Coordinates of C-alpha atoms in Angstrom, one line a residue:
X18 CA -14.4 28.5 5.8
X19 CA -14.5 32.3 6.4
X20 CA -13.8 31.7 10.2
X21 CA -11.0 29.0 9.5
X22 CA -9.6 31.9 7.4
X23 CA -9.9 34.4 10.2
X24 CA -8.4 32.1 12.4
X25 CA -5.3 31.6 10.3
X26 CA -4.9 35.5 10.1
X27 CA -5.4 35.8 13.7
X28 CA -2.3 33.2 14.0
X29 CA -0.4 34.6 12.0
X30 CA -0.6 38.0 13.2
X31 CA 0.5 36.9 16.6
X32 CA 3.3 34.9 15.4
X33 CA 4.2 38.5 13.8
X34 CA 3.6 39.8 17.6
X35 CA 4.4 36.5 19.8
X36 CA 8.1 37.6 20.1
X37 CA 7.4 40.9 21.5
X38 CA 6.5 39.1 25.2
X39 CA 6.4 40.5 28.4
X40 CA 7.1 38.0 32.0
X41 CA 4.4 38.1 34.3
X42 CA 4.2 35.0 36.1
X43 CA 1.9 32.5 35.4
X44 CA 0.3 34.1 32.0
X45 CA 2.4 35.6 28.4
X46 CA 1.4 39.2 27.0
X47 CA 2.2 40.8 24.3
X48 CA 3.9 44.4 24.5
X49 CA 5.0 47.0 21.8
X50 CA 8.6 46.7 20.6
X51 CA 11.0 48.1 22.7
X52 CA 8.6 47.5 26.1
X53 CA 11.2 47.6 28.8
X54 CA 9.9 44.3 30.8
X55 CA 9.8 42.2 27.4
X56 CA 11.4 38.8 27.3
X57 CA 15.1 39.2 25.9
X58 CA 16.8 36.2 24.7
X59 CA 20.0 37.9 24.4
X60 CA 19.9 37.4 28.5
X61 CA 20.7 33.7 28.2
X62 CA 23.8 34.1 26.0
X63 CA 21.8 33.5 22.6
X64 CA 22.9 34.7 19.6
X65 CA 21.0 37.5 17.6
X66 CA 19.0 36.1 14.5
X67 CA 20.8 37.7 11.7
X68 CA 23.7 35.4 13.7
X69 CA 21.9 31.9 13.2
X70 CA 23.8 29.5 11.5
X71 CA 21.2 27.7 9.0
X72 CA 23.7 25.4 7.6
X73 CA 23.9 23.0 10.2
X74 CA 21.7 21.3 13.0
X75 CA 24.6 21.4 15.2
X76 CA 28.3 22.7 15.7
X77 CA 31.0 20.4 13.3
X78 CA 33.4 23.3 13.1
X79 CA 35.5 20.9 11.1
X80 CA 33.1 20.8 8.7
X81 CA 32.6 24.5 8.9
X82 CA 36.1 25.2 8.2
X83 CA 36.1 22.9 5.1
X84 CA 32.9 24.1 3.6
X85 CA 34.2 27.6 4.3
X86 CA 37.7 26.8 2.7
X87 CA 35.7 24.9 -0.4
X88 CA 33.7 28.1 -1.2
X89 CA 36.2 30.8 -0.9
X90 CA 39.2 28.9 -2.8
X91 CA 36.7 26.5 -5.5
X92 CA 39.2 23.5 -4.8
X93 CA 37.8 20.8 -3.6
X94 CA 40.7 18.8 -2.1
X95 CA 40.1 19.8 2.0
X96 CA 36.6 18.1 1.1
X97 CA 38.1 15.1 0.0
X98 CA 40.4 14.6 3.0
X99 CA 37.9 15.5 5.2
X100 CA 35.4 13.0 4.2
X101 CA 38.5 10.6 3.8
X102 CA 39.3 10.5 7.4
X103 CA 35.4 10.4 8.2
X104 CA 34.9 6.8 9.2
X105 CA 31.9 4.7 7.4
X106 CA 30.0 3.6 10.3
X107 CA 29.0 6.5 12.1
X108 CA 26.6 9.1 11.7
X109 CA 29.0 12.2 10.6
X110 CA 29.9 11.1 7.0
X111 CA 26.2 11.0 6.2
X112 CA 26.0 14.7 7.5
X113 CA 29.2 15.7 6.0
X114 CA 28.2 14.4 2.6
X115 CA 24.9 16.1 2.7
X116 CA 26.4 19.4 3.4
X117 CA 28.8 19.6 0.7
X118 CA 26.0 18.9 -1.7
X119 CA 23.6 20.9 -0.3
X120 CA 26.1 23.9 -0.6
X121 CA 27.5 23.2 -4.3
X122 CA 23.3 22.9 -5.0
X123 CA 23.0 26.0 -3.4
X124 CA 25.9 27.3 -5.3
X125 CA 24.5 26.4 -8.6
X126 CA 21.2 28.0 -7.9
X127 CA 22.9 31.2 -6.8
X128 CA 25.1 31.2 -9.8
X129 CA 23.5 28.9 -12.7
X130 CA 26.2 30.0 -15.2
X131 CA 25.8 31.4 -18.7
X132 CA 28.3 32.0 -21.7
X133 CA 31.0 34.2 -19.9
X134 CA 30.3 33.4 -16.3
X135 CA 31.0 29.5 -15.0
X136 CA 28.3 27.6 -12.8
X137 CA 28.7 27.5 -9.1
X138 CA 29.5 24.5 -7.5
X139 CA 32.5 23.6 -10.1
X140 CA 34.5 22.7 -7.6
X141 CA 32.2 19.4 -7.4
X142 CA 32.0 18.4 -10.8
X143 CA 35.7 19.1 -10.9
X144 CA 36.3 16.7 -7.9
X145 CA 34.1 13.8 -9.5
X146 CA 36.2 14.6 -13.1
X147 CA 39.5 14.5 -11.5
X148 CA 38.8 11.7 -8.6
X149 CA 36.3 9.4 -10.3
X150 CA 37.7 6.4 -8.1
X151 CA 36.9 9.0 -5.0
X152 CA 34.1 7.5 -3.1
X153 CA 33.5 10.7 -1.2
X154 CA 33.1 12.4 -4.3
X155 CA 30.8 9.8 -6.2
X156 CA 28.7 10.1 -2.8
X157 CA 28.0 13.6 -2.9
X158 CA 27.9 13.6 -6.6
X159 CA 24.8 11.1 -6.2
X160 CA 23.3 13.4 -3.1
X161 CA 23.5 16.4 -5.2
X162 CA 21.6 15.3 -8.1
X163 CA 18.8 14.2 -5.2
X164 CA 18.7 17.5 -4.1
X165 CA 19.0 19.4 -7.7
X166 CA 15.6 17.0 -8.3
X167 CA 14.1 18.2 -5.1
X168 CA 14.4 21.8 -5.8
X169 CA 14.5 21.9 -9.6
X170 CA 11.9 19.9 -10.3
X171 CA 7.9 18.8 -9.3
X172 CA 7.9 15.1 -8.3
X173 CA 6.0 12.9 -11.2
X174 CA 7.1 14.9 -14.3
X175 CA 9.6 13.7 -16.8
X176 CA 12.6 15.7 -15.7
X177 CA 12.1 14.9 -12.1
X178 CA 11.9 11.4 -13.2
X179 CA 15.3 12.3 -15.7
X180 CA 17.6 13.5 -12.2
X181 CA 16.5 10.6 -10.2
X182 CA 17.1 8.0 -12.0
X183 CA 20.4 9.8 -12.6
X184 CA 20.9 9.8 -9.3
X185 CA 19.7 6.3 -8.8
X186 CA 22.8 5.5 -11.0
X187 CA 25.5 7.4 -9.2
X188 CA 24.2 5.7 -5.9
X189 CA 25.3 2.4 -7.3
X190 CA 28.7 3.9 -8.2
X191 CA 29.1 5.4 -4.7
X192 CA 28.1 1.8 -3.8
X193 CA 30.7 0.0 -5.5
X194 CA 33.7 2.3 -4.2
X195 CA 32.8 1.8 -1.0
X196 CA 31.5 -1.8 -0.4
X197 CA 30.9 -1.6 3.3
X198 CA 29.6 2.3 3.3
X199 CA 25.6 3.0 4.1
X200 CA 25.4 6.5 2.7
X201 CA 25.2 5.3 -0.6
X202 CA 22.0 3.2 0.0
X203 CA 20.5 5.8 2.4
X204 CA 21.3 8.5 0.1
X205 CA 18.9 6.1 -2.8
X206 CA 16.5 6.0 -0.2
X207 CA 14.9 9.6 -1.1
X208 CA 15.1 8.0 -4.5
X209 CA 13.4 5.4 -4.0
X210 CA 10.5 7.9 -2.2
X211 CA 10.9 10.0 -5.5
X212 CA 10.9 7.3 -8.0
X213 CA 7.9 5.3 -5.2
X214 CA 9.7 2.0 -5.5
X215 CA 7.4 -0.6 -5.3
X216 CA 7.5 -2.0 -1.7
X217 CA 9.2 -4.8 -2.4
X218 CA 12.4 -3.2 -3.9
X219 CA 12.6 -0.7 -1.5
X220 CA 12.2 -3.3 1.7
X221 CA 15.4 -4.6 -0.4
X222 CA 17.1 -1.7 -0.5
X223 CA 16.6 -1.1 3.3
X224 CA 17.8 -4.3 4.3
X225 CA 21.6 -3.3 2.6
X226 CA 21.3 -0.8 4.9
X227 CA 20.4 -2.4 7.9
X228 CA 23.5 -5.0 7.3
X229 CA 25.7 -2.5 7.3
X230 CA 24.6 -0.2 10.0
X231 CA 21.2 -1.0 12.0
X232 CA 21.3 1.7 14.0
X233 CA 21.5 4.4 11.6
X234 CA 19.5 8.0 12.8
X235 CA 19.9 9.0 9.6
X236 CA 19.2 6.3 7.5
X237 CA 15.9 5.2 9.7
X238 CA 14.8 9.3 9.0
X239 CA 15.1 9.2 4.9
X240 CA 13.4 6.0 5.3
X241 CA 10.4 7.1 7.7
X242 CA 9.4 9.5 5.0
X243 CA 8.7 6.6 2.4
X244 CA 6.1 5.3 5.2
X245 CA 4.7 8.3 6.0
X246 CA 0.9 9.2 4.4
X247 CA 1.6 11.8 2.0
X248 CA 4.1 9.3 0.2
X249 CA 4.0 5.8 -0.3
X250 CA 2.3 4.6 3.8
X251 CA 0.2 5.9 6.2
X252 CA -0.1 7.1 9.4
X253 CA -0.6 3.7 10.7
X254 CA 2.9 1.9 8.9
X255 CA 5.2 5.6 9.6
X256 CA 4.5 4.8 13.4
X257 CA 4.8 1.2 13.5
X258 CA 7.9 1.9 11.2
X259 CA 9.1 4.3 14.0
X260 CA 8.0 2.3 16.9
X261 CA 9.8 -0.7 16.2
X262 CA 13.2 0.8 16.0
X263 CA 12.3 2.4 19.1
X264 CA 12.0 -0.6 21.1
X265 CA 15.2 -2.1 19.5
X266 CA 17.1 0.4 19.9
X267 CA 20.6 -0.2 21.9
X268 CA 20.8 1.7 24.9
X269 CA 22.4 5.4 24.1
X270 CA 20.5 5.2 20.3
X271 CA 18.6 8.5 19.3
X272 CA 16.3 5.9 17.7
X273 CA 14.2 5.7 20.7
X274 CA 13.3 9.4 19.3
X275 CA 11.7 8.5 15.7
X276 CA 8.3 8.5 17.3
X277 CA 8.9 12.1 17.4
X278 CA 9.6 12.3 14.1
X279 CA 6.8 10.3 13.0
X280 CA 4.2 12.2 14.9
X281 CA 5.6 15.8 13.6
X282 CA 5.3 14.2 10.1
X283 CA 1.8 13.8 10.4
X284 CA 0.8 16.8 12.2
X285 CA -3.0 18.6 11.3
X286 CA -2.1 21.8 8.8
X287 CA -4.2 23.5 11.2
X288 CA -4.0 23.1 15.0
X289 CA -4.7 26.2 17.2
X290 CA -5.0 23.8 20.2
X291 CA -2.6 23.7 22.7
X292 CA -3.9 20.5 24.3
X293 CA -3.2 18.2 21.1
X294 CA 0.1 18.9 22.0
X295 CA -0.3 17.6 25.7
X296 CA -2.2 14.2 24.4
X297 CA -0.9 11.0 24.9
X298 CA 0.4 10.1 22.3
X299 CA 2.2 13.5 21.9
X300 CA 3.2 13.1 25.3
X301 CA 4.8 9.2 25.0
X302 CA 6.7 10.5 21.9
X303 CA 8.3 13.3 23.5
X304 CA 9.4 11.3 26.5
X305 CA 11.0 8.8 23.9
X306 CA 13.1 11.7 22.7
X307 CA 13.7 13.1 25.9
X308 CA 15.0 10.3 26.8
X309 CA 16.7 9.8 24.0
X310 CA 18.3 12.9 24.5
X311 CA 19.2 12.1 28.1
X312 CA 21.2 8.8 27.2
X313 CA 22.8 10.0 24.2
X314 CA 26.7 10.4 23.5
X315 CA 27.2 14.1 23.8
X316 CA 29.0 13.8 20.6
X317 CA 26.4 12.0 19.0
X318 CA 26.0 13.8 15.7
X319 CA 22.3 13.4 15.6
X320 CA 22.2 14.8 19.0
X321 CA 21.2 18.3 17.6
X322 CA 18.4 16.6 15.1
X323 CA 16.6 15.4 17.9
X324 CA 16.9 18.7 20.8
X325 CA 15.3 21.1 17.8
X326 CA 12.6 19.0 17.5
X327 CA 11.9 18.2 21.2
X328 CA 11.6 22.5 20.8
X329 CA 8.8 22.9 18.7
X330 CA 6.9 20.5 20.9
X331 CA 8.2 21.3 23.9
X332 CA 7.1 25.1 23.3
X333 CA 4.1 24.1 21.8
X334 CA 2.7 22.0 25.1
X335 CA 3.7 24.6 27.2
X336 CA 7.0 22.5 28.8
X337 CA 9.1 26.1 29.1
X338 CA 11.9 24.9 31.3
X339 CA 12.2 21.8 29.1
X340 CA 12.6 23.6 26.4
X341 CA 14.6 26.0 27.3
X342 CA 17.2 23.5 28.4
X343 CA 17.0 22.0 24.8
X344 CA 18.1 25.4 23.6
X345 CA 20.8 25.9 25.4
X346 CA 22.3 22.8 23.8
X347 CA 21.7 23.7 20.1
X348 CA 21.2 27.8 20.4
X349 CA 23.8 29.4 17.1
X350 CA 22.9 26.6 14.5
X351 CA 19.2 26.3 13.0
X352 CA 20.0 23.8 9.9
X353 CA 16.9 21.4 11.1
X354 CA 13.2 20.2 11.4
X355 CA 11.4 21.4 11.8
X356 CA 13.0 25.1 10.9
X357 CA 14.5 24.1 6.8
X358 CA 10.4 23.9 6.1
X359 CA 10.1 27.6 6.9
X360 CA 11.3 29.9 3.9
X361 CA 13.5 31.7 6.9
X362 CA 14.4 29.4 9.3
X363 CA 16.3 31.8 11.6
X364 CA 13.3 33.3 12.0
X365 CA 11.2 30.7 12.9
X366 CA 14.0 29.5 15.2
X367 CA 13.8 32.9 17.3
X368 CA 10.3 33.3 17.3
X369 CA 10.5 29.6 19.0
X370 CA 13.0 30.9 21.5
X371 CA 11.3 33.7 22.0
X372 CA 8.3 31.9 23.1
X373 CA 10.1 29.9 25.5
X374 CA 12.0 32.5 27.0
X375 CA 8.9 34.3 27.7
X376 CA 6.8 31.5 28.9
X377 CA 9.9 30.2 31.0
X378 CA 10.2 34.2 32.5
X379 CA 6.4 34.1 33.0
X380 CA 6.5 31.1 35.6
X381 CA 9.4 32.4 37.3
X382 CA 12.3 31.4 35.3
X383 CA 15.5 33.7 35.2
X384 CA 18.9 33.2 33.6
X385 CA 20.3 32.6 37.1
X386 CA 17.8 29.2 37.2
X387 CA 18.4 27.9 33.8
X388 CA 20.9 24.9 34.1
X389 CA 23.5 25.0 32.2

């Protein structure tokens, strides 16, 4: 145990060091801060740290614009004709909704309120008060209350228990003003993880989904977490789960990716191995994404989902040039896995980058060969 300790240290130091690299073909060192041959990022056009956007997993400046308007004015209308000309089938209104929750959750834990000061996030409950036939509203209303559980609470205690089923109920509302609409159901599906449906009720609740949109990134990601190990599954039913919407996927679906996801899911706490990350099972799930990647709509909005993730493994095996062309795509916005886990994802964004600059630098790589 004492050596498993030291080895931890020993990681975490250089993760503390990592970004302070030097190029020298073929090999990485570390050098001092300020060591005028280290690795600079800044070379390739990326932005500084303190610049990361940790909002988002990719650019929607539309969304940006609204989110921005919603916080500095506290009226929530530009959300509500935003998400009214977001169209139910796609992937963006699923994104959009989950945003504007996530920030009035964010607001309320900032700001909880008190007898002279009011709660952030108003502007929600004064959206579902005044628009309560709004099915934008009652949607991010019920997403919300899912993440107010997740960070309020510990799952299996009564007020856990007291928000999700809350939640449970607003999904069905959601559900009823917008009959043909997904994002209710997939927004119940990190209820149902919450609340462990038995398997039976929540295969039910997964085949409203797949009626009304099959091929949903989003939805087939809440509902990979259900199968996974450390909730309701195992390893063995997340990757069958995963591997079977793989190899239905349409051509041009990001689905061929959830492999990926399902491997990073059940990743050893403790790997200091570079070669797990070159084995073949690794290996088949990252070509799935990158191909993935390769075949999918430029404007797909899960685009972004997928190219952070295909980082953190790409760096971790070693792929520098792969990796580095993933960044390009998605460099300036950091709001994804596997980054939200760390308690700073900027940071853990650039000390990725860092990484592949300098390994990408080390085998010859210059911003002159990086494709844009």
């Amino acid at each position: 145990m004492a050596i498993l300790w030291l080895l931890m240290a020993l990681l975490m130091l250089s993760f503390v060091l990592i970004p302070l690299v030097r190029r020298r073909r073929g090999a990485i060192e570390l050098v001092s801060p300020g060591h005028p041959d280290a690795a600079d990022p800044a070379d390739y056009g990326f932005l500084r740290q303190e610049e990361l956007d940790v909002r988002l997993p990719g650019a929607d400046q539309d969304l940006l614009d609204v989110l921005d308007l919603v916080q500095r004015t506290r009226d929530y209308r530009a959300a509500a004709q935003l998400l009214a000309g977001t169209g139910i089938e796609g992937e963006a209104r699923w994104q959009r909704v989950q945003a504007f929750a996530g920030a009035a959750a964010l607001e309320l834990q900032q700001q909880p309120g008190g007898i002279h000061q009011t709660p952030g996030g108003q502007w929600l409950r004064v959206w579902r008060a005044e628009q309560p036939k709004d099915a934008g509203a009652a949607a991010v209303h019920a997403e919300f209350l899912v993440q107010q559980a997740w960070r309020t609470s510990t799952p299996g205690t009564d007020d856990f228990r007291i928000i999700m089923e809350e939640a449970r109920e607003a999904c069905g509302q959601a559900a009823l003003l917008s009959p043909g609409d997904p994002v209710p159901y997939i927004i119940e599906l990190s209820v149902a993880r919450g609340l462990a449906y038995p398997r039976a009720e929540f295969e039910q609740l997964w085949l409203k989904i797949l009626d009304r949109a099959p091929h949903h990134m989003g939805a087939h990601l809440a509902a990979l977490h259900y199968w996974c190990e450390k909730w309701h599954g195992s390893r063995a039913q997340a990757y069958s789960f995963a591997e079977a919407a793989a190899a239905r996927a349409p051509q041009g679906s990001l689905l061929a990716a959830l492999p990926l996801f399902a491997v990073f899911e059940h990743l050893p706490e403790v790997n200091l191995v570079a070669s797990f990350y070159r084995s073949e099972v690794v290996t088949k799930a990252m070509h799935g994404a990158l191909h993935a990647v390769h075949a999918a709509r430029p404007d797909d909005p899960m685009l972004a989902h997928v190219r952070h993730l295909l980082i953190f493994f790409l760096v971790r095996a070693e792929r520098w040039a792969e990796a580095m062309e993933q960044l390009v795509h998605v460099d300036g916005h950091v709001g994804a896995l596997p980054w939200i886990l760390s308690a700073d994802p900027a940071a853990e964004f650039a000390l990725y980058r860092a990484l592949a600059v300098a390994g990408y630098e080390a085998n010859g790589g210059s911003p002159a060969t990086l494709p844009g």
